[in-house]
Amino acid sequence: MSDKILKDMDDFTVPFMCRSCKARHGGICSVLSPGQLSDLRKHIVKTEQKRNSVLNVMHDEQGTYSNILSGVVKLSKLMSDGRQQIVGLQFAPDFLGRPFSSETDILAEAATTVHICSFPKNVIEDLIRRNPAVERCLHEQHMKELDEAREWMLTLGRKTALEKVASFVLLIVSHTDPKIAGNKEKIEIGLPLKRAEIADYLGLTIETVSRQITNLRKRGIISVNERRSIVVNDKKRLSAIADQCE
């Protein structure tokens, strides 16, 4: 447990439900004072969303925003003919929603079991107006998402199939809880997407994704435990492949 969380647990000015929250020191909550957290707590609703649950309604007025406490959220765009493209993934403690926008054309779904902390739209937007630190925090997240989108454009446009699959695995590793990953030589992760979804996300076929996972396994870089659980045996080599094929 981090020193910041331990400090919060001894600070009785911090709301009880916030003291051990995983998002307390990440996302918008990290810049709020104990008093502001207490005010926000009155409006908080924490829920568990099962995999494949829809977290927002497209082209409809957004009523709430949320912090992702745990799990992975899949962002998709739908075409007029019903085709769907995965355009991004969000992880804890990312902020889910677009403040001051009346609606969204991005579909957010739970890729895994997801725990979220939701707040009414008007409460958050008022908090943003009154607290420049919150606005700055959200701006930094949006810039981070923009950088990640540009990096993913490079992955889709220039990388080989093996490099793409290695980049995807590395993306999941990079968002694995540090207490789990640490400096261990081997890191076990659960893949948040099915292979068909990974193929969609990477612009590949399912068969190609399966072949490249097998390729990484034969090289000894990963081990496959179950259908959606793998162990990264050599993160350094995985990173090298993601950047430039061996």
Short mmCIF file of C-alpha atoms in Angstrom, two decimals:
data_model
loop_
_atom_site.label_atom_id
_atom_site.label_comp_id
_atom_site.label_asym_id
_atom_site.label_seq_id
_atom_site.Cartn_x
_atom_site.Cartn_y
_atom_site.Cartn_z
CA MET A 1 0.00 0.00 0.00
CA SER A 2 1.42 3.42 -0.98
CA ASP A 3 2.50 6.03 1.56
CA LYS A 4 -0.17 8.43 0.25
CA ILE A 5 -2.96 5.93 0.87
CA LEU A 6 -1.61 5.16 4.35
CA LYS A 7 -1.52 8.89 5.09
CA ASP A 8 -5.12 9.30 3.91
CA MET A 9 -6.29 6.40 6.08
CA ASP A 10 -4.97 8.29 9.12
CA ASP A 11 -6.49 11.59 7.99
CA PHE A 12 -10.04 11.79 9.29
CA THR A 13 -10.72 14.94 7.27
CA VAL A 14 -10.73 12.74 4.12
CA PRO A 15 -14.10 10.99 3.59
CA PHE A 16 -13.96 7.36 4.72
CA MET A 17 -14.97 5.95 1.32
CA CYS A 18 -12.15 7.93 -0.35
CA ARG A 19 -9.29 6.96 1.97
CA SER A 20 -8.39 3.66 0.34
CA CYS A 21 -9.86 4.43 -3.11
CA LYS A 22 -7.52 3.50 -5.96
CA ALA A 23 -8.44 6.70 -7.82
CA ARG A 24 -7.83 8.97 -4.82
CA HIS A 25 -4.29 9.80 -5.97
CA GLY A 26 -4.98 9.66 -9.68
CA GLY A 27 -7.36 11.52 -11.95
CA ILE A 28 -9.45 14.48 -10.79
CA CYS A 29 -9.66 13.33 -7.17
CA SER A 30 -5.90 13.77 -6.77
CA VAL A 31 -6.24 17.57 -6.93
CA LEU A 32 -9.20 17.91 -4.56
CA SER A 33 -8.92 19.04 -0.95
CA PRO A 34 -10.54 16.96 1.84
CA GLY A 35 -13.36 19.53 1.94
CA GLN A 36 -13.98 19.28 -1.78
CA LEU A 37 -13.92 15.49 -1.54
CA SER A 38 -16.51 15.68 1.23
CA ASP A 39 -18.77 17.84 -0.94
CA LEU A 40 -18.32 15.52 -3.92
CA ARG A 41 -18.94 12.41 -1.79
CA LYS A 42 -22.57 13.47 -1.28
CA HIS A 43 -23.18 12.89 -4.99
CA ILE A 44 -21.01 9.82 -5.61
CA VAL A 45 -22.49 6.50 -6.79
CA LYS A 46 -20.11 3.54 -6.99
CA THR A 47 -21.14 0.62 -9.21
CA GLU A 48 -19.80 -2.59 -10.66
CA GLN A 49 -20.38 -3.06 -14.39
CA LYS A 50 -20.17 -6.53 -15.89
CA ARG A 51 -18.19 -7.19 -19.07
CA ASN A 52 -20.00 -5.94 -22.21
CA SER A 53 -22.14 -3.51 -20.19
CA VAL A 54 -22.79 -0.24 -22.04
CA LEU A 55 -21.54 2.68 -19.94
CA ASN A 56 -22.96 5.56 -21.96
CA VAL A 57 -25.77 6.29 -24.40
CA MET A 58 -24.58 7.59 -27.76
CA HIS A 59 -26.15 10.75 -29.19
CA ASP A 60 -28.02 11.34 -25.94
CA GLU A 61 -27.57 13.95 -23.24
CA GLN A 62 -24.81 12.88 -20.83
CA GLY A 63 -26.15 12.88 -17.28
CA THR A 64 -23.07 11.65 -15.43
CA TYR A 65 -19.30 11.43 -15.61
CA SER A 66 -17.19 8.74 -13.98
CA ASN A 67 -13.78 7.81 -12.66
CA ILE A 68 -12.65 4.31 -13.59
CA LEU A 69 -11.60 2.61 -10.35
CA SER A 70 -10.59 -0.72 -11.84
CA GLY A 71 -10.98 -2.69 -15.05
CA VAL A 72 -10.76 -1.74 -18.72
CA VAL A 73 -13.24 0.29 -20.77
CA LYS A 74 -13.48 -0.18 -24.54
CA LEU A 75 -14.23 2.85 -26.72
CA SER A 76 -15.81 2.24 -30.13
CA LYS A 77 -17.19 4.15 -33.10
CA LEU A 78 -20.23 2.85 -34.96
CA MET A 79 -20.76 3.37 -38.68
CA SER A 80 -24.16 3.98 -40.24
CA ASP A 81 -24.24 0.44 -41.63
CA GLY A 82 -23.68 -1.10 -38.19
CA ARG A 83 -19.97 -1.81 -38.48
CA GLN A 84 -17.96 -1.08 -35.35
CA GLN A 85 -14.33 -0.08 -34.79
CA ILE A 86 -12.53 -0.10 -31.45
CA VAL A 87 -10.76 3.26 -31.24
CA GLY A 88 -9.33 3.20 -27.74
CA LEU A 89 -9.06 1.68 -24.29
CA GLN A 90 -9.32 3.41 -20.92
CA PHE A 91 -7.90 2.24 -17.61
CA ALA A 92 -8.01 3.29 -13.95
CA PRO A 93 -8.00 6.12 -12.92
CA ASP A 94 -9.06 7.64 -16.26
CA PHE A 95 -12.00 10.04 -16.41
CA LEU A 96 -14.92 8.79 -18.49
CA GLY A 97 -16.91 11.48 -20.26
CA ARG A 98 -16.55 14.81 -22.07
CA PRO A 99 -17.35 17.79 -19.84
CA PHE A 100 -19.31 20.65 -21.42
CA SER A 101 -20.27 18.47 -24.41
CA SER A 102 -23.97 17.87 -24.88
CA GLU A 103 -23.52 14.35 -26.30
CA THR A 104 -20.94 11.87 -27.59
CA ASP A 105 -20.58 9.66 -30.65
CA ILE A 106 -18.20 7.28 -28.84
CA LEU A 107 -19.64 4.08 -27.38
CA ALA A 108 -18.08 3.11 -24.03
CA GLU A 109 -18.40 -0.54 -22.95
CA ALA A 110 -16.90 -2.56 -20.12
CA ALA A 111 -14.20 -4.77 -21.68
CA THR A 112 -13.76 -6.49 -18.30
CA THR A 113 -15.61 -6.22 -15.03
CA VAL A 114 -15.32 -2.50 -14.30
CA HIS A 115 -15.78 -0.55 -11.08
CA ILE A 116 -16.67 3.09 -11.58
CA CYS A 117 -17.36 6.10 -9.38
CA SER A 118 -20.00 8.31 -11.01
CA PHE A 119 -20.97 11.94 -10.42
CA PRO A 120 -23.77 14.14 -11.81
CA LYS A 121 -22.73 16.20 -14.82
CA ASN A 122 -23.63 19.56 -13.28
CA VAL A 123 -21.63 18.84 -10.10
CA ILE A 124 -18.43 18.06 -12.02
CA GLU A 125 -18.80 20.96 -14.43
CA ASP A 126 -19.33 23.35 -11.53
CA LEU A 127 -16.25 21.90 -9.81
CA ILE A 128 -14.22 22.45 -13.00
CA ARG A 129 -15.32 26.10 -13.14
CA ARG A 130 -14.39 26.72 -9.51
CA ASN A 131 -11.15 24.71 -9.37
CA PRO A 132 -8.51 25.39 -12.06
CA ALA A 133 -6.55 22.34 -10.87
CA VAL A 134 -9.40 20.05 -11.95
CA GLU A 135 -9.53 21.67 -15.38
CA ARG A 136 -5.75 21.31 -15.70
CA CYS A 137 -5.92 17.65 -14.63
CA LEU A 138 -8.54 16.86 -17.27
CA HIS A 139 -6.54 18.79 -19.89
CA GLU A 140 -3.48 16.69 -19.06
CA GLN A 141 -5.50 13.48 -19.44
CA HIS A 142 -6.86 14.61 -22.81
CA MET A 143 -3.34 15.47 -24.01
CA LYS A 144 -2.16 12.05 -22.83
CA GLU A 145 -5.00 10.41 -24.77
CA LEU A 146 -4.05 12.46 -27.85
CA ASP A 147 -0.41 11.32 -27.58
CA GLU A 148 -1.55 7.71 -27.22
CA ALA A 149 -3.83 8.07 -30.26
CA ARG A 150 -0.93 9.39 -32.33
CA GLU A 151 1.27 6.55 -31.15
CA TRP A 152 -1.47 4.09 -32.09
CA MET A 153 -1.71 5.66 -35.57
CA LEU A 154 1.97 4.78 -35.99
CA THR A 155 1.29 1.25 -34.78
CA LEU A 156 -1.56 0.74 -37.23
CA GLY A 157 0.11 2.46 -40.16
CA ARG A 158 3.72 1.33 -40.02
CA LYS A 159 4.24 -1.69 -37.79
CA THR A 160 4.30 -5.33 -38.83
CA ALA A 161 1.75 -7.82 -37.50
CA LEU A 162 4.23 -9.08 -34.89
CA GLU A 163 5.08 -5.55 -33.79
CA LYS A 164 1.38 -4.70 -33.50
CA VAL A 165 0.60 -7.67 -31.26
CA ALA A 166 3.70 -6.98 -29.15
CA SER A 167 2.61 -3.33 -28.82
CA PHE A 168 -0.85 -4.39 -27.66
CA VAL A 169 0.53 -6.75 -25.00
CA LEU A 170 2.94 -4.03 -23.87
CA LEU A 171 0.02 -1.57 -23.60
CA ILE A 172 -1.79 -3.90 -21.20
CA VAL A 173 1.40 -4.52 -19.21
CA SER A 174 1.96 -0.76 -18.87
CA HIS A 175 -1.44 -0.41 -17.19
CA THR A 176 -1.04 -3.39 -14.87
CA ASP A 177 -1.19 -2.53 -11.17
CA PRO A 178 2.43 -1.72 -10.10
CA LYS A 179 1.94 -3.86 -6.98
CA ILE A 180 1.38 -6.81 -9.33
CA ALA A 181 3.98 -5.94 -11.97
CA GLY A 182 6.67 -4.41 -9.78
CA ASN A 183 10.14 -5.31 -11.02
CA LYS A 184 9.28 -8.95 -11.45
CA GLU A 185 10.91 -10.75 -14.34
CA LYS A 186 7.56 -12.35 -15.18
CA ILE A 187 4.27 -10.45 -15.27
CA GLU A 188 0.91 -12.18 -15.57
CA ILE A 189 -1.85 -10.23 -17.29
CA GLY A 190 -5.40 -10.90 -18.37
CA LEU A 191 -6.17 -9.77 -21.91
CA PRO A 192 -9.21 -7.45 -21.72
CA LEU A 193 -10.27 -8.17 -25.30
CA LYS A 194 -11.20 -11.37 -27.09
CA ARG A 195 -8.95 -12.28 -30.02
CA ALA A 196 -11.57 -11.06 -32.50
CA GLU A 197 -11.59 -7.69 -30.71
CA ILE A 198 -7.78 -7.57 -30.63
CA ALA A 199 -7.81 -8.22 -34.37
CA ASP A 200 -10.31 -5.38 -34.85
CA TYR A 201 -8.24 -3.03 -32.69
CA LEU A 202 -5.01 -3.86 -34.58
CA GLY A 203 -6.45 -4.03 -38.09
CA LEU A 204 -5.54 -7.72 -38.43
CA THR A 205 -7.38 -11.00 -38.88
CA ILE A 206 -8.04 -13.34 -35.95
CA GLU A 207 -5.76 -15.93 -37.57
CA THR A 208 -2.91 -13.42 -37.79
CA VAL A 209 -3.30 -12.43 -34.15
CA SER A 210 -3.23 -16.09 -33.11
CA ARG A 211 -0.13 -16.74 -35.22
CA GLN A 212 1.76 -13.82 -33.72
CA ILE A 213 0.82 -14.80 -30.16
CA THR A 214 2.18 -18.26 -30.99
CA ASN A 215 5.29 -16.59 -32.46
CA LEU A 216 5.92 -14.68 -29.22
CA ARG A 217 5.31 -17.86 -27.22
CA LYS A 218 7.79 -19.90 -29.29
CA ARG A 219 10.42 -17.19 -28.75
CA GLY A 220 9.91 -17.61 -25.01
CA ILE A 221 8.82 -13.99 -24.60
CA ILE A 222 5.33 -14.89 -23.35
CA SER A 223 3.58 -17.96 -22.02
CA VAL A 224 -0.11 -18.65 -22.57
CA ASN A 225 -1.86 -19.87 -19.40
CA GLU A 226 -5.46 -19.72 -20.50
CA ARG A 227 -7.39 -18.34 -23.44
CA ARG A 228 -7.21 -14.75 -22.15
CA SER A 229 -4.38 -14.94 -19.63
CA ILE A 230 -0.70 -14.72 -20.53
CA VAL A 231 2.62 -14.33 -18.72
CA VAL A 232 5.22 -11.91 -20.06
CA ASN A 233 8.52 -13.65 -19.47
CA ASP A 234 10.79 -11.00 -20.99
CA LYS A 235 9.43 -7.43 -21.00
CA LYS A 236 12.69 -6.04 -22.43
CA ARG A 237 12.51 -8.24 -25.53
CA LEU A 238 8.80 -7.56 -25.86
CA SER A 239 9.53 -3.80 -25.87
CA ALA A 240 12.27 -4.30 -28.47
CA ILE A 241 9.87 -6.14 -30.77
CA ALA A 242 7.17 -3.52 -30.30
CA ASP A 243 9.61 -0.83 -31.46
CA GLN A 244 11.43 -2.77 -34.18
CA CYS A 245 11.03 -6.41 -35.20
CA GLU A 246 13.97 -8.65 -34.35
#
